[in-house]
Amino acid sequence: MDYKAKELHFYGHDTFPLRHRWLPKAVKHVRETNNLSDYYSIMTEQGLGRNMAKSMRHWAESTKIVMHNHKTKEHYITHVGNIIFGEQGDKYLQYSDTIWLIHYLLVTNHKKNALWYYLFNCYGGNAFTKDSFITAIRAWLEKIEHPNPPGKKQLERDFNCCMNMYCLSDLKKKRNIDEYISSPFNQLQLIYQKRGEYRIRSMSSMEVSEQMFTYCLLNYLQL
């Protein structure tokens, strides 16, 4: 993947992890209004607070389900978004292939999710603590000469959000049951905690269908 350091983007999620219902809500709202920038409309129509409305837009764009046309100032549903959330799709995210696809779209989008991109594409290890990971990503940003690297606190907010999306043990600490069941990615059980470390588990080839693997591979080669 040919990326430029200045394209890497951090934060944007307002500390809210992606919630299970947000992508279907975002698609529905775009179909009705072509606009995810009118947060008041999202608040009234979708029953979300302002920060959650901003976060929903962030994740809809980050997963490439919805895109923003900077010329027309409107949002539109992408081709893959229409496939997933169309009449013949998996709009309730019931199948693991769908979750894996959205995960792939998220972690290859360095322009929106630099920490996620680094963790799953560049980090190289499968065990880390918060401190060791923050140290590693700051060294990486220095190596690639990022023009305006985020501070430690900002990276920690991204890290916490990422772990809340993927790590079941982190989610189980939450008192709010809505947070526990919120992220579709906790179904993948990709990250777990053991002996004070976060660990990325090894995947089995049986977890993703051949068709989904082929689609992601061909898409990756075009990035």
Coordinates of C-alpha atoms in Angstrom, one line a residue:
M1 CA 0.0 0.0 0.0
D2 CA 1.4 3.4 -1.0
Y3 CA 0.4 5.8 1.7
K4 CA 1.8 9.2 2.6
A5 CA 2.6 10.1 6.2
K6 CA 0.5 13.3 5.9
E7 CA -2.6 11.3 5.0
L8 CA -2.6 9.4 8.3
H9 CA -5.5 10.5 10.5
F10 CA -6.2 9.9 14.1
Y11 CA -9.1 10.3 16.4
G12 CA -12.5 11.5 15.0
H13 CA -14.5 8.9 17.0
D14 CA -15.2 11.1 20.0
T15 CA -14.1 8.1 22.2
F16 CA -17.2 6.1 21.0
P17 CA -16.4 2.7 19.5
L18 CA -18.4 1.6 16.5
R19 CA -21.7 0.3 17.7
H20 CA -23.6 -2.6 16.1
R21 CA -26.6 -0.5 15.0
W22 CA -24.8 2.5 13.7
L23 CA -23.9 1.4 10.2
P24 CA -27.5 0.4 9.4
K25 CA -28.7 3.7 10.8
A26 CA -26.1 5.6 8.8
V27 CA -27.1 3.9 5.6
K28 CA -30.8 4.5 6.3
H29 CA -30.1 8.2 7.0
V30 CA -28.1 8.7 3.8
R31 CA -30.8 7.0 1.8
E32 CA -33.3 9.5 3.2
T33 CA -31.2 12.7 3.3
N34 CA -27.8 12.2 1.5
N35 CA -26.3 14.0 4.5
L36 CA -24.4 12.8 7.6
S37 CA -23.1 16.3 8.4
D38 CA -26.4 17.5 9.8
Y39 CA -26.0 16.3 13.3
Y40 CA -29.2 17.8 14.6
S41 CA -31.1 15.7 12.0
I42 CA -29.3 12.6 13.0
M43 CA -30.0 13.4 16.7
T44 CA -33.7 13.7 16.1
E45 CA -34.2 11.0 13.6
Q46 CA -31.8 8.3 15.0
G47 CA -32.1 9.1 18.7
L48 CA -28.4 9.9 19.3
G49 CA -26.6 12.6 21.1
R50 CA -24.4 15.1 19.2
N51 CA -21.1 13.4 19.9
M52 CA -22.6 10.0 19.0
A53 CA -24.0 11.4 15.8
K54 CA -20.5 12.7 14.9
S55 CA -19.0 9.3 15.8
M56 CA -21.6 7.4 13.7
R57 CA -20.5 9.5 10.7
H58 CA -16.9 8.8 11.4
W59 CA -17.4 5.1 11.5
A60 CA -19.6 5.0 8.4
E61 CA -16.9 6.8 6.5
S62 CA -14.1 4.9 8.1
T63 CA -15.5 1.5 7.1
K64 CA -16.1 2.9 3.5
I65 CA -19.8 2.1 3.7
V66 CA -20.6 5.7 3.2
M67 CA -18.5 8.4 1.5
H68 CA -18.6 12.2 1.4
N69 CA -18.5 14.0 -1.9
H70 CA -16.6 17.2 -1.2
K71 CA -17.9 18.9 -4.4
T72 CA -21.6 18.4 -3.8
K73 CA -21.2 18.3 0.1
E74 CA -23.4 15.2 0.1
H75 CA -22.9 11.7 1.4
Y76 CA -23.6 8.6 -0.7
I77 CA -23.6 4.9 -0.1
T78 CA -20.7 3.1 -1.7
H79 CA -20.9 0.0 -3.9
V80 CA -19.8 -2.3 -1.0
G81 CA -22.3 -0.4 1.3
N82 CA -25.1 -1.2 -1.1
I83 CA -24.1 -4.8 -1.3
I84 CA -24.0 -5.3 2.5
F85 CA -27.1 -3.2 3.3
G86 CA -29.2 -3.8 0.2
E87 CA -32.3 -6.0 0.1
Q88 CA -30.2 -9.1 -0.7
G89 CA -27.4 -8.2 1.7
D90 CA -26.7 -8.7 5.4
K91 CA -28.1 -5.5 6.8
Y92 CA -28.3 -6.9 10.3
L93 CA -24.7 -8.1 10.2
Q94 CA -25.6 -11.7 11.0
Y95 CA -22.8 -13.4 9.1
S96 CA -19.2 -13.6 10.1
D97 CA -18.1 -12.9 6.5
T98 CA -19.8 -9.5 6.6
I99 CA -18.0 -8.6 9.9
W100 CA -14.7 -9.7 8.5
L101 CA -15.3 -7.6 5.4
I102 CA -16.1 -4.5 7.4
H103 CA -13.0 -5.2 9.6
Y104 CA -10.9 -5.3 6.5
L105 CA -12.4 -2.1 5.1
L106 CA -11.7 -0.4 8.4
V107 CA -8.1 -1.4 9.0
T108 CA -7.0 -0.7 5.5
N109 CA -8.3 2.9 5.7
H110 CA -5.2 4.8 6.9
K111 CA -6.8 8.1 6.0
K112 CA -9.4 7.7 8.7
N113 CA -8.0 5.1 11.2
A114 CA -4.2 5.4 11.4
L115 CA -3.9 3.5 14.7
W116 CA -6.1 0.6 13.5
Y117 CA -4.1 0.6 10.2
Y118 CA -0.8 0.4 12.1
L119 CA -1.9 -2.3 14.5
F120 CA -3.2 -4.7 11.9
N121 CA -0.8 -3.9 9.0
C122 CA 2.5 -2.6 10.3
Y123 CA 3.0 -3.5 14.0
G124 CA 4.2 -7.0 13.4
G125 CA 3.8 -8.4 16.9
N126 CA 0.9 -10.2 18.4
A127 CA 1.4 -9.3 22.1
F128 CA 1.6 -5.8 23.6
T129 CA 0.6 -3.6 26.5
K130 CA -0.8 -0.1 26.1
D131 CA 2.5 1.5 26.9
S132 CA 4.6 -0.7 24.6
F133 CA 2.2 -0.2 21.8
I134 CA 2.1 3.6 22.2
T135 CA 5.9 3.6 22.3
A136 CA 6.0 1.5 19.1
I137 CA 3.5 3.6 17.1
R138 CA 5.3 6.9 18.1
A139 CA 8.6 5.4 16.9
W140 CA 6.9 4.5 13.6
L141 CA 5.4 7.9 13.1
E142 CA 8.9 9.4 13.7
K143 CA 10.4 6.9 11.2
I144 CA 8.0 7.8 8.5
E145 CA 8.3 11.5 9.3
H146 CA 4.7 12.3 10.1
P147 CA 4.5 16.1 9.8
N148 CA 2.2 16.5 12.8
P149 CA 2.2 13.4 15.0
P150 CA -0.5 13.2 17.7
G151 CA 0.4 13.4 21.3
K152 CA 0.5 10.5 23.7
K153 CA -3.0 11.3 25.2
Q154 CA -4.6 11.3 21.8
L155 CA -2.9 8.0 20.9
E156 CA -4.1 6.5 24.2
R157 CA -7.7 7.6 23.4
D158 CA -7.4 5.8 20.0
F159 CA -5.9 2.8 21.6
N160 CA -8.7 2.5 24.3
C161 CA -11.3 2.9 21.6
C162 CA -9.7 0.2 19.5
M163 CA -9.5 -2.2 22.4
N164 CA -13.1 -1.6 23.3
M165 CA -14.1 -2.5 19.8
Y166 CA -12.2 -5.8 19.6
C167 CA -11.3 -7.0 23.1
L168 CA -14.1 -8.8 25.0
S169 CA -12.3 -8.6 28.3
D170 CA -12.2 -4.9 28.0
L171 CA -15.9 -4.8 27.1
K172 CA -16.8 -7.0 30.1
K173 CA -15.5 -4.3 32.4
K174 CA -18.2 -1.9 31.2
R175 CA -21.3 -1.5 33.5
N176 CA -23.5 -0.5 30.5
I177 CA -24.7 -3.7 28.8
D178 CA -25.2 -1.6 25.6
E179 CA -21.5 -1.1 25.5
Y180 CA -20.9 -4.8 26.0
I181 CA -22.9 -5.9 23.0
S182 CA -22.2 -2.8 21.0
S183 CA -19.3 -3.5 18.6
P184 CA -19.8 -6.0 15.8
F185 CA -16.1 -6.7 16.0
N186 CA -16.2 -8.4 19.4
Q187 CA -17.8 -11.3 17.6
L188 CA -14.5 -11.9 15.9
Q189 CA -12.6 -12.3 19.2
L190 CA -9.5 -11.1 17.5
I191 CA -7.9 -9.6 20.6
Y192 CA -7.9 -11.0 24.1
Q193 CA -6.0 -10.3 27.3
K194 CA -3.7 -12.7 29.0
R195 CA -1.2 -12.1 31.9
G196 CA -1.5 -8.3 31.6
E197 CA -1.0 -8.2 27.8
Y198 CA -3.2 -7.8 24.8
R199 CA -2.8 -10.5 22.3
I200 CA -4.0 -10.9 18.7
R201 CA -5.0 -14.5 18.1
S202 CA -4.1 -16.5 15.1
M203 CA -6.8 -16.9 12.5
S204 CA -8.0 -20.2 11.0
S205 CA -8.4 -20.3 7.2
M206 CA -11.8 -21.7 7.8
E207 CA -13.1 -18.5 9.4
V208 CA -13.4 -16.6 6.1
S209 CA -15.0 -18.0 3.0
E210 CA -12.9 -18.4 -0.2
Q211 CA -15.0 -15.8 -1.9
M212 CA -14.5 -13.2 0.8
F213 CA -10.8 -13.9 1.0
T214 CA -10.5 -13.5 -2.8
Y215 CA -12.5 -10.2 -2.8
C216 CA -10.3 -8.7 0.0
L217 CA -7.1 -9.8 -1.7
L218 CA -8.0 -8.3 -5.0
N219 CA -9.2 -5.2 -3.4
Y220 CA -5.9 -4.9 -1.4
L221 CA -3.8 -5.3 -4.5
Q222 CA -5.6 -2.2 -5.9
L223 CA -4.9 0.0 -2.9

